[in-house]
Short mmCIF file of C-alpha atoms in Angstrom, two decimals:
data_model
loop_
_atom_site.label_atom_id
_atom_site.label_comp_id
_atom_site.label_asym_id
_atom_site.label_seq_id
_atom_site.Cartn_x
_atom_site.Cartn_y
_atom_site.Cartn_z
CA MET T 44 -14.37 -18.50 13.65
CA LYS T 45 -12.20 -16.64 15.90
CA THR T 46 -11.19 -14.28 13.39
CA LEU T 47 -14.93 -13.74 12.48
CA ARG T 48 -15.70 -12.72 15.89
CA MET T 49 -12.89 -10.25 16.37
CA VAL T 50 -13.95 -8.49 13.24
CA PHE T 51 -17.54 -8.28 15.02
CA LEU T 52 -16.07 -6.89 17.98
CA PHE T 53 -13.90 -4.43 16.06
CA ALA T 54 -17.08 -3.15 14.01
CA LEU T 55 -18.79 -2.73 17.25
CA LEU T 56 -16.30 -0.61 18.74
CA LEU T 57 -15.94 1.31 15.55
CA THR T 58 -19.74 1.95 15.45
CA VAL T 59 -19.93 2.83 18.96
CA SER T 60 -17.02 5.47 18.58
CA ALA T 61 -18.76 6.81 15.74
CA CYS T 62 -21.88 7.36 17.69
CA ASN T 63 -19.96 9.37 20.13
CA PHE T 64 -18.05 11.27 17.66
CA LEU T 65 -20.00 14.85 18.61
CA THR T 66 -18.34 15.05 21.64
CA THR T 67 -16.35 18.50 21.77
CA SER T 68 -13.04 19.37 22.63
CA ASP T 69 -14.11 22.28 24.42
CA SER T 70 -15.95 20.00 26.87
CA SER T 71 -12.72 17.56 26.99
CA GLU T 72 -10.45 20.64 28.07
CA LYS T 73 -13.05 21.76 30.49
CA VAL T 74 -13.31 18.55 32.24
CA GLU T 75 -9.35 17.92 32.15
CA ALA T 76 -9.10 21.30 33.79
CA GLU T 77 -11.62 20.67 36.49
CA LYS T 78 -9.94 17.43 37.27
CA GLU T 79 -6.98 18.88 38.76
CA SER T 80 -8.85 21.40 40.93
CA VAL T 81 -11.64 19.35 41.92
CA ASP T 82 -12.42 18.97 45.49
CA LYS T 83 -12.85 14.98 45.78
CA SER T 84 -15.92 15.12 47.99
CA SER T 85 -17.88 16.60 45.29
CA THR T 86 -20.00 13.87 43.62
CA GLU T 87 -21.03 15.74 40.53
CA THR T 88 -17.48 17.09 39.72
CA ALA T 89 -15.91 13.96 40.13
CA THR T 90 -18.92 12.05 37.98
CA GLU T 91 -17.97 14.68 35.02
CA VAL T 92 -14.11 13.97 35.41
CA LEU T 93 -14.18 10.06 35.95
CA PHE T 94 -17.10 8.55 33.79
CA GLN T 95 -16.85 10.38 30.70
CA GLU T 96 -19.09 9.37 27.71
CA GLY T 97 -17.07 7.39 25.31
CA THR T 98 -16.11 4.29 24.03
CA TYR T 99 -13.48 2.14 26.05
CA LYS T 100 -11.57 -1.16 25.05
CA TRP T 101 -10.06 -3.99 26.95
CA GLU T 102 -6.85 -5.05 25.31
CA LYS T 103 -4.12 -7.31 26.50
CA ASP T 104 -0.96 -8.30 24.27
CA GLY T 105 -2.07 -6.49 21.21
CA GLU T 106 -5.55 -8.42 20.98
CA ILE T 107 -9.04 -6.69 22.02
CA LEU T 108 -10.86 -8.77 24.86
CA GLY T 109 -13.90 -6.42 25.22
CA GLY T 110 -15.30 -2.92 24.68
CA LEU T 111 -17.26 -0.54 26.80
CA ASP T 112 -19.44 1.94 25.53
CA ILE T 113 -20.66 4.97 28.34
CA THR T 114 -23.67 7.36 27.56
CA ASP T 115 -25.73 9.64 29.30
CA PRO T 116 -23.68 10.49 32.07
CA LYS T 117 -24.99 12.39 35.02
CA ALA T 118 -23.88 13.40 38.26
CA ASP T 119 -25.38 10.07 39.84
CA SER T 120 -25.42 7.52 37.04
CA PHE T 121 -24.48 6.55 33.80
CA THR T 122 -25.63 4.12 30.85
CA PHE T 123 -23.20 1.42 29.79
CA MET T 124 -23.01 -1.33 27.60
CA LEU T 125 -20.16 -4.15 27.79
CA GLN T 126 -19.22 -6.70 25.22
CA ALA T 127 -16.38 -9.24 25.86
CA TYR T 128 -14.84 -11.74 23.61
CA ASP T 129 -13.20 -15.13 25.26
CA GLY T 130 -12.18 -17.87 22.73
CA GLN T 131 -15.24 -18.85 20.77
CA ASN T 132 -17.62 -16.85 22.87
CA VAL T 133 -18.96 -13.28 22.85
CA GLY T 134 -20.86 -11.79 25.66
CA GLU T 135 -23.16 -8.72 26.49
CA LEU T 136 -24.11 -6.62 29.51
CA SER T 137 -25.98 -3.44 29.69
CA GLY T 138 -27.58 -1.34 32.26
CA VAL T 139 -27.49 1.78 34.37
CA ALA T 140 -24.68 2.13 37.01
CA GLN T 141 -25.05 4.21 39.89
CA VAL T 142 -22.18 6.66 40.92
CA ASN T 143 -20.71 6.90 44.51
CA GLY T 144 -17.83 9.40 44.57
CA GLU T 145 -14.90 7.85 42.48
CA MET T 146 -16.52 4.44 42.10
CA ALA T 147 -19.71 3.19 40.38
CA SER T 148 -21.77 -0.10 40.74
CA PHE T 149 -24.69 -1.94 38.87
CA THR T 150 -26.81 -4.82 40.14
CA HIS T 151 -28.82 -6.86 37.72
CA THR T 152 -32.54 -6.33 37.92
CA GLU T 153 -33.54 -9.85 36.77
CA ASN T 154 -30.40 -11.44 38.88
CA ALA T 155 -29.38 -9.78 41.95
CA ALA T 156 -26.44 -11.82 42.31
CA CYS T 157 -24.89 -10.32 39.10
CA LYS T 158 -22.98 -7.23 40.35
CA VAL T 159 -20.54 -4.79 38.74
CA SER T 160 -18.16 -2.50 40.05
CA PHE T 161 -16.44 0.33 38.22
CA GLY T 162 -13.39 2.25 39.49
CA TRP T 163 -9.91 3.56 38.55
CA LYS T 164 -6.18 2.46 37.98
CA GLU T 165 -4.65 5.78 37.06
CA ASP T 166 -6.40 6.90 33.87
CA ARG T 167 -7.61 3.51 33.09
CA LEU T 168 -11.21 2.14 34.04
CA THR T 169 -11.33 -1.18 35.98
CA ILE T 170 -14.17 -3.38 35.91
CA ASP T 171 -15.09 -6.13 38.13
CA THR T 172 -18.18 -8.46 37.58
CA SER T 173 -19.25 -11.16 39.67
CA GLU T 174 -19.62 -14.73 38.52
CA ALA T 175 -23.41 -14.71 38.08
CA CYS T 176 -22.61 -12.07 35.39
CA GLU T 177 -20.30 -14.21 33.61
CA ASN T 178 -23.24 -16.84 33.29
CA LEU T 179 -25.83 -14.61 32.08
CA ASN T 180 -24.81 -15.36 28.45
CA GLU T 181 -25.36 -18.62 26.50
CA ASN T 182 -21.59 -19.55 27.28
CA PRO T 183 -19.80 -18.27 30.53
CA ILE T 184 -17.78 -15.21 29.76
CA SER T 185 -15.87 -12.50 31.93
CA PHE T 186 -15.99 -8.75 31.93
CA THR T 187 -13.52 -8.30 34.41
CA GLY T 188 -10.51 -6.31 33.09
CA VAL T 189 -9.03 -2.79 32.73
CA TYR T 190 -10.50 -0.55 29.80
CA THR T 191 -8.77 2.35 28.00
CA LYS T 192 -10.77 5.00 26.39
CA ILE T 193 -10.54 5.36 22.55
CA GLU T 194 -9.81 8.90 21.73
CA VAL T 195 -11.60 10.26 18.38
CA GLY T 196 -10.08 12.71 16.31
CA ASN T 197 -7.47 13.64 18.71
CA SER T 198 -4.24 12.04 17.23
CA SER T 199 -1.21 14.37 17.33
CA SER T 200 0.72 12.08 14.80
CA PRO T 201 -0.23 12.06 11.07
CA THR T 202 -2.03 8.77 9.95
CA GLU T 203 -0.65 6.39 7.40
CA GLU T 204 -2.89 7.60 4.82
CA GLU T 205 -1.76 11.34 5.61
CA ALA T 206 1.75 10.40 5.58
CA THR T 207 1.23 8.65 2.03
CA GLU T 208 -0.58 11.85 0.88
CA GLU T 209 2.21 14.24 1.97
CA ALA T 210 4.89 12.12 0.02
CA ASN T 211 2.72 11.46 -3.14
CA TRP T 212 5.61 11.06 -5.74
CA GLN T 213 4.00 10.48 -9.21
CA GLU T 214 4.94 10.01 -12.76
CA ALA T 215 4.53 13.42 -14.15
CA LEU T 216 6.22 16.50 -15.50
CA TYR T 217 7.10 19.55 -13.53
CA ILE T 218 8.02 22.97 -14.44
CA ASN T 219 10.38 25.53 -13.23
CA PRO T 220 9.27 28.74 -14.94
CA THR T 221 12.43 30.75 -14.30
CA PHE T 222 14.00 29.09 -17.18
CA GLU T 223 13.15 29.68 -20.87
CA GLN T 224 12.83 25.78 -20.72
CA GLY T 225 12.95 24.14 -16.91
CA GLU T 226 11.43 20.64 -17.02
CA LEU T 227 11.83 18.08 -14.39
CA THR T 228 10.54 14.34 -15.47
CA LEU T 229 9.71 11.75 -13.14
CA SER T 230 8.89 8.00 -14.40
CA ASN T 231 9.29 4.56 -12.63
CA VAL T 232 8.03 5.60 -9.31
CA THR T 233 7.91 2.93 -6.83
CA LYS T 234 7.85 3.19 -2.94
CA GLU T 235 11.42 3.09 -2.82
CA SER T 236 12.75 5.11 -5.92
CA PHE T 237 11.92 6.77 -9.21
CA GLU T 238 13.90 7.82 -12.12
CA PHE T 239 14.22 11.50 -13.25
CA THR T 240 15.12 13.64 -16.13
CA PHE T 241 16.10 17.53 -15.75
CA GLN T 242 16.30 19.38 -19.25
CA ILE T 243 16.85 23.12 -18.79
CA SER T 244 17.86 26.09 -20.76
CA SER T 245 18.16 29.78 -20.77
CA ASP T 246 19.74 31.89 -23.60
CA ASP T 247 22.41 29.65 -24.72
CA GLN T 248 23.11 27.87 -21.61
CA VAL T 249 21.65 24.42 -21.32
CA GLY T 250 21.72 21.54 -18.96
CA LYS T 251 20.27 17.68 -18.82
CA MET T 252 20.88 15.07 -16.34
CA THR T 253 19.11 11.79 -15.61
CA GLY T 254 19.26 9.35 -12.94
CA THR T 255 17.74 7.44 -9.99
CA ALA T 256 16.67 8.74 -6.63
CA THR T 257 16.21 6.88 -3.57
CA ILE T 258 12.85 7.97 -1.81
CA ASN T 259 12.77 8.61 2.03
CA GLY T 260 9.23 10.02 3.02
CA ASN T 261 8.98 13.65 1.25
CA GLU T 262 12.57 13.83 0.43
CA ALA T 263 14.60 11.52 -2.28
CA THR T 264 18.39 11.47 -2.66
CA PHE T 265 20.47 11.11 -5.70
CA LYS T 266 24.12 10.17 -6.24
CA ASP T 267 25.50 9.96 -9.85
CA GLN T 268 27.19 6.52 -10.24
CA GLU T 269 29.51 7.98 -13.19
CA ASP T 270 30.65 11.27 -11.02
CA PRO T 271 30.28 10.64 -7.52
CA ALA T 272 31.03 14.42 -6.57
CA CYS T 273 27.62 14.98 -8.06
CA SER T 274 24.57 14.52 -5.95
CA GLY T 275 21.29 16.28 -5.03
CA THR T 276 18.03 16.08 -3.07
CA PHE T 277 14.57 16.19 -4.23
CA VAL T 278 11.90 17.76 -1.51
CA LEU T 279 8.28 17.44 -2.18
CA SER T 280 5.89 19.66 -1.03
CA ASP T 281 2.07 19.35 -1.99
CA ASP T 282 2.62 19.36 -6.06
CA VAL T 283 6.02 21.39 -5.73
CA ILE T 284 9.24 19.68 -5.95
CA SER T 285 12.43 21.52 -4.88
CA PHE T 286 15.79 20.34 -5.78
CA ASN T 287 19.24 21.47 -4.46
CA GLU T 288 22.20 19.93 -6.51
CA ASP T 289 25.82 19.34 -5.32
CA SER T 290 28.73 19.77 -7.84
CA CYS T 291 26.89 18.60 -11.09
CA LEU T 292 28.59 20.95 -13.62
CA ASN T 293 29.58 17.95 -15.79
CA TYR T 294 25.76 18.10 -16.91
CA HIS T 295 25.17 21.89 -17.17
CA ASP T 296 26.69 24.88 -18.50
CA ALA T 297 28.36 27.23 -16.03
CA ALA T 298 25.60 30.05 -16.01
CA VAL T 299 22.64 27.61 -15.45
CA GLY T 300 21.94 24.75 -12.93
CA PHE T 301 19.40 22.31 -11.75
CA ASN T 302 18.47 24.23 -8.51
CA GLY T 303 14.89 25.44 -8.02
CA GLU T 304 11.27 24.51 -7.83
CA TYR T 305 9.34 22.44 -10.13
CA ALA T 306 5.62 22.68 -10.15
CA LEU T 307 3.49 19.86 -11.06
CA SER T 308 2.36 20.49 -14.83
CA ASP T 309 -0.74 18.78 -16.82
CA GLU T 310 1.48 18.63 -19.84
CA LYS T 311 3.48 15.88 -21.31
CA PRO T 312 7.11 15.71 -21.12
CA THR T 313 8.54 16.92 -24.60
CA ALA T 314 10.68 13.87 -24.92
CA THR T 315 8.92 11.09 -23.01
CA ASN T 316 11.53 8.55 -24.48
CA GLU T 317 14.60 10.21 -23.49
CA THR T 318 15.37 8.46 -20.37
CA ALA T 319 18.68 6.64 -19.12
CA SER T 320 18.16 3.55 -21.37
CA CYS T 321 17.47 5.52 -24.45
CA ASP T 322 20.88 6.48 -24.54
CA LYS T 323 21.75 3.00 -25.92
CA ALA T 324 21.00 1.89 -29.47
CA PRO T 325 18.24 -0.38 -30.19
CA PHE T 326 19.31 -3.92 -30.32
CA HIS T 327 17.34 -6.48 -32.28
CA SER T 328 20.20 -8.70 -32.17
CA GLU T 329 20.13 -9.06 -28.37
CA LEU T 330 16.52 -9.61 -27.60
CA LEU T 331 17.00 -13.24 -26.95
CA GLN T 332 19.74 -12.68 -24.55
CA PHE T 333 17.48 -10.10 -22.73
CA ALA T 334 14.78 -12.65 -22.40
CA GLU T 335 17.01 -15.28 -20.94
CA GLN T 336 18.55 -13.28 -18.65
CA GLY T 337 15.99 -10.75 -17.60
CA HIS T 338 12.21 -10.53 -18.14
CA LEU T 339 11.95 -14.44 -18.78
CA LYS T 340 14.33 -15.55 -16.47
CA ASP T 341 14.60 -19.54 -17.28
CA ALA T 342 13.52 -19.23 -20.94
CA SER T 343 16.74 -20.53 -22.14
CA ILE T 344 16.32 -23.58 -20.00
CA PHE T 345 13.00 -24.31 -20.68
CA LEU T 346 12.41 -23.29 -24.50
CA GLY T 347 12.55 -26.57 -26.55
CA MET T 348 12.17 -29.03 -23.50
CA SER T 349 10.33 -32.05 -23.64
CA GLU T 350 6.77 -32.06 -22.06
CA GLU T 351 8.05 -35.20 -19.63
CA ALA T 352 11.40 -33.19 -18.69
CA LEU T 353 8.89 -30.12 -17.83
CA LYS T 354 6.43 -32.28 -15.74
CA LYS T 355 9.62 -33.67 -13.68
CA LEU T 356 11.13 -30.08 -13.18
CA LYS T 357 7.91 -28.45 -12.48
CA PRO T 358 5.62 -30.83 -10.75
CA SER T 359 3.43 -28.23 -9.19
CA MET T 360 2.10 -26.51 -12.39
CA THR T 361 -1.20 -27.41 -13.78
CA PHE T 362 -1.69 -28.92 -17.25
CA ASP T 363 -4.59 -27.84 -19.65
CA GLU T 364 -5.14 -29.82 -22.79
CA ALA T 365 -6.47 -26.38 -24.38
CA LEU T 366 -4.25 -23.87 -22.49
CA TYR T 367 -3.84 -21.39 -25.33
CA GLU T 368 -6.07 -21.49 -28.48
CA GLY T 369 -6.30 -25.02 -28.11
CA THR T 370 -2.70 -25.76 -27.62
CA PRO T 371 -2.00 -27.83 -24.56
CA GLY T 372 0.44 -26.73 -21.95
CA PHE T 373 1.47 -25.93 -18.47
CA TYR T 374 0.74 -22.84 -16.34
CA ASP T 375 1.13 -21.12 -12.78
CA ASP T 376 0.64 -17.78 -11.24
CA SER T 377 3.65 -16.33 -13.22
CA TYR T 378 4.12 -18.44 -16.64
CA SER T 379 2.58 -20.35 -19.27
CA TYR T 380 4.45 -23.14 -21.32
CA LEU T 381 2.92 -24.36 -24.53
CA THR T 382 3.80 -28.00 -25.56
CA ALA T 383 2.75 -28.36 -29.30
CA ASP T 384 4.25 -31.73 -30.52
CA GLU T 385 5.33 -32.60 -26.76
CA LYS T 386 8.01 -29.63 -26.87
CA VAL T 387 7.84 -26.44 -25.16
CA SER T 388 7.39 -23.75 -27.78
CA HIS T 389 6.03 -20.64 -26.16
CA LEU T 390 6.49 -19.10 -22.81
CA ARG T 391 4.57 -16.26 -21.15
CA TYR T 392 5.71 -14.15 -18.42
CA ASN T 393 3.40 -11.84 -16.47
CA ALA T 394 4.85 -8.86 -15.61
CA LEU T 395 2.36 -7.59 -13.11
CA SER T 396 2.75 -10.93 -10.99
CA GLU T 397 6.19 -9.70 -10.05
CA GLY T 398 6.10 -5.70 -10.39
CA PRO T 399 4.42 -2.78 -12.12
CA ALA T 400 3.71 -2.61 -15.69
CA VAL T 401 6.36 -1.34 -18.03
CA PRO T 402 5.61 2.02 -19.97
CA TYR T 403 5.50 1.30 -23.57
CA ALA T 404 7.76 4.14 -24.35
CA GLU T 405 10.59 2.62 -22.58
CA VAL T 406 10.09 -0.68 -24.71
CA VAL T 407 10.43 1.43 -27.84
CA CYS T 408 13.69 3.04 -26.51
CA GLN T 409 15.47 -0.01 -25.62
CA PHE T 410 14.26 -1.93 -28.54
CA GLY T 411 13.20 0.32 -31.15
CA GLU T 412 9.78 0.15 -33.10
CA PRO T 413 8.32 -3.30 -33.05
CA ASP T 414 8.70 -5.39 -36.34
CA GLU T 415 5.04 -5.91 -36.20
CA VAL T 416 1.83 -5.16 -33.91
CA VAL T 417 -0.64 -7.95 -33.74
CA PHE T 418 -4.21 -7.51 -32.28
CA ASN T 419 -5.14 -10.94 -30.53
CA GLU T 420 -9.00 -10.90 -30.71
CA LEU T 421 -9.18 -13.94 -28.46
CA ASP T 422 -7.76 -11.88 -25.48
CA SER T 423 -8.31 -8.45 -26.68
CA GLU T 424 -4.95 -7.52 -26.14
CA TYR T 425 -2.00 -6.19 -28.30
CA LEU T 426 1.36 -8.12 -29.16
CA HIS T 427 4.35 -5.86 -30.03
CA VAL T 428 6.74 -8.22 -31.77
CA TYR T 429 10.31 -8.41 -32.30
CA TYR T 430 12.10 -11.02 -34.20
CA ALA T 431 15.51 -12.58 -32.95
CA GLY T 432 16.74 -15.52 -34.99
CA GLU T 433 14.67 -18.49 -34.49
CA ASN T 434 12.75 -16.72 -31.62
CA LYS T 435 10.32 -14.07 -31.40
CA LEU T 436 9.62 -11.72 -28.33
CA SER T 437 6.28 -10.29 -27.77
CA PHE T 438 5.38 -7.49 -25.44
CA VAL T 439 1.75 -7.68 -24.33
CA SER T 440 -0.36 -4.51 -23.71
CA ASP T 441 -4.35 -3.77 -23.60
CA SER T 442 -3.71 -0.85 -26.33
CA LYS T 443 -1.16 -0.33 -29.01
CA GLU T 444 0.83 2.06 -26.76
CA GLY T 445 -0.25 0.88 -23.41
CA ALA T 446 1.99 -0.19 -20.52
CA ILE T 447 3.32 -3.73 -21.02
CA LYS T 448 1.59 -6.02 -18.74
CA ALA T 449 3.27 -9.36 -20.16
CA VAL T 450 6.15 -10.52 -22.14
CA ALA T 451 5.75 -13.87 -24.35
CA LEU T 452 8.79 -15.79 -26.02
CA GLN T 453 8.02 -18.11 -28.70
CA THR T 454 10.19 -20.48 -30.98
CA MET T 455 9.89 -20.09 -34.62
CA THR T 456 11.60 -23.69 -35.31
CA VAL T 457 9.26 -26.13 -36.57
CA GLN T 458 8.80 -29.00 -34.06
#
């Protein structure tokens, strides 16, 4: 209940702020200039300075306790609306306050004992209400507090969204036209890092380098693991990436280098499969080891385990008598274990539950072309199947060459 009421109060504050958005910056600057030179005896000038139109919040320890909206400020009065939150209660009080120098006051028309005074504590507005005002609502609630004005559209620091836009690293091909071929390819982009491939050539001079860069805002740094002297810095500005290398001569001929600016291109990389992992030959014989130690983690433990043993080891899992195409099994958010003939015969690991989908090109790069591609009509998904001894490993995607969203390991041994 407390959360719902806080959401309501936040919504009210934001709505009121939007209504006051038309206050111009020129007016604010004029008010601030007059505030420094004003004669405090002038009621009209003091009113313009001290009781400005806008939305104010009463906040304590990071929690919003109330909101104030001031509208129609004049030399001798202003209209206000107060809202306050206290535990389970939300109260409201509104009216027209009369200005007297640096202070303002309000007396409720229907209850003269309800009085409100407005004053200042440095640059914050202080509000004091009598006990009679607290009892106007269904449940007693106080509006007494210190309120700070909410500035609209006047932040000097970039918002989180703007900062994200400034550092929009994306999987794409970038071109440097100063080379006959000047390509920078980014892949596997996360919040922390990305993988890259440089391919450049001019006349008979060529260069190629792959690696992983660590992201820090709109900059990313790279240090080669095999040649520690080789390092570099990427700087992202709009859709252009600038790269500055240091001692990477082992990866390019003497007359060329990777330095320069690479602009975002709509083209696809000329060699999408030539990533760092593609330097290794496909290894069908090591598929099972990959499943046991990598994507499927505990596959070697569960595959072939009895149903009763699995119940004891994973008591939190849910059992379904027809989990997959009529086959009984257990499941949770990450795995499914099929139990045909009371033996665990099939495991399915959902890649998206622990990280982003894996590009199909990287799977082919690592394992070669699949032994077969099967379309599962029941789930409308493709299984890219590799056979490894008594087991088969299937990479699951929504299309023939779509990103891999899950990995399935199944024993071929007859139970």
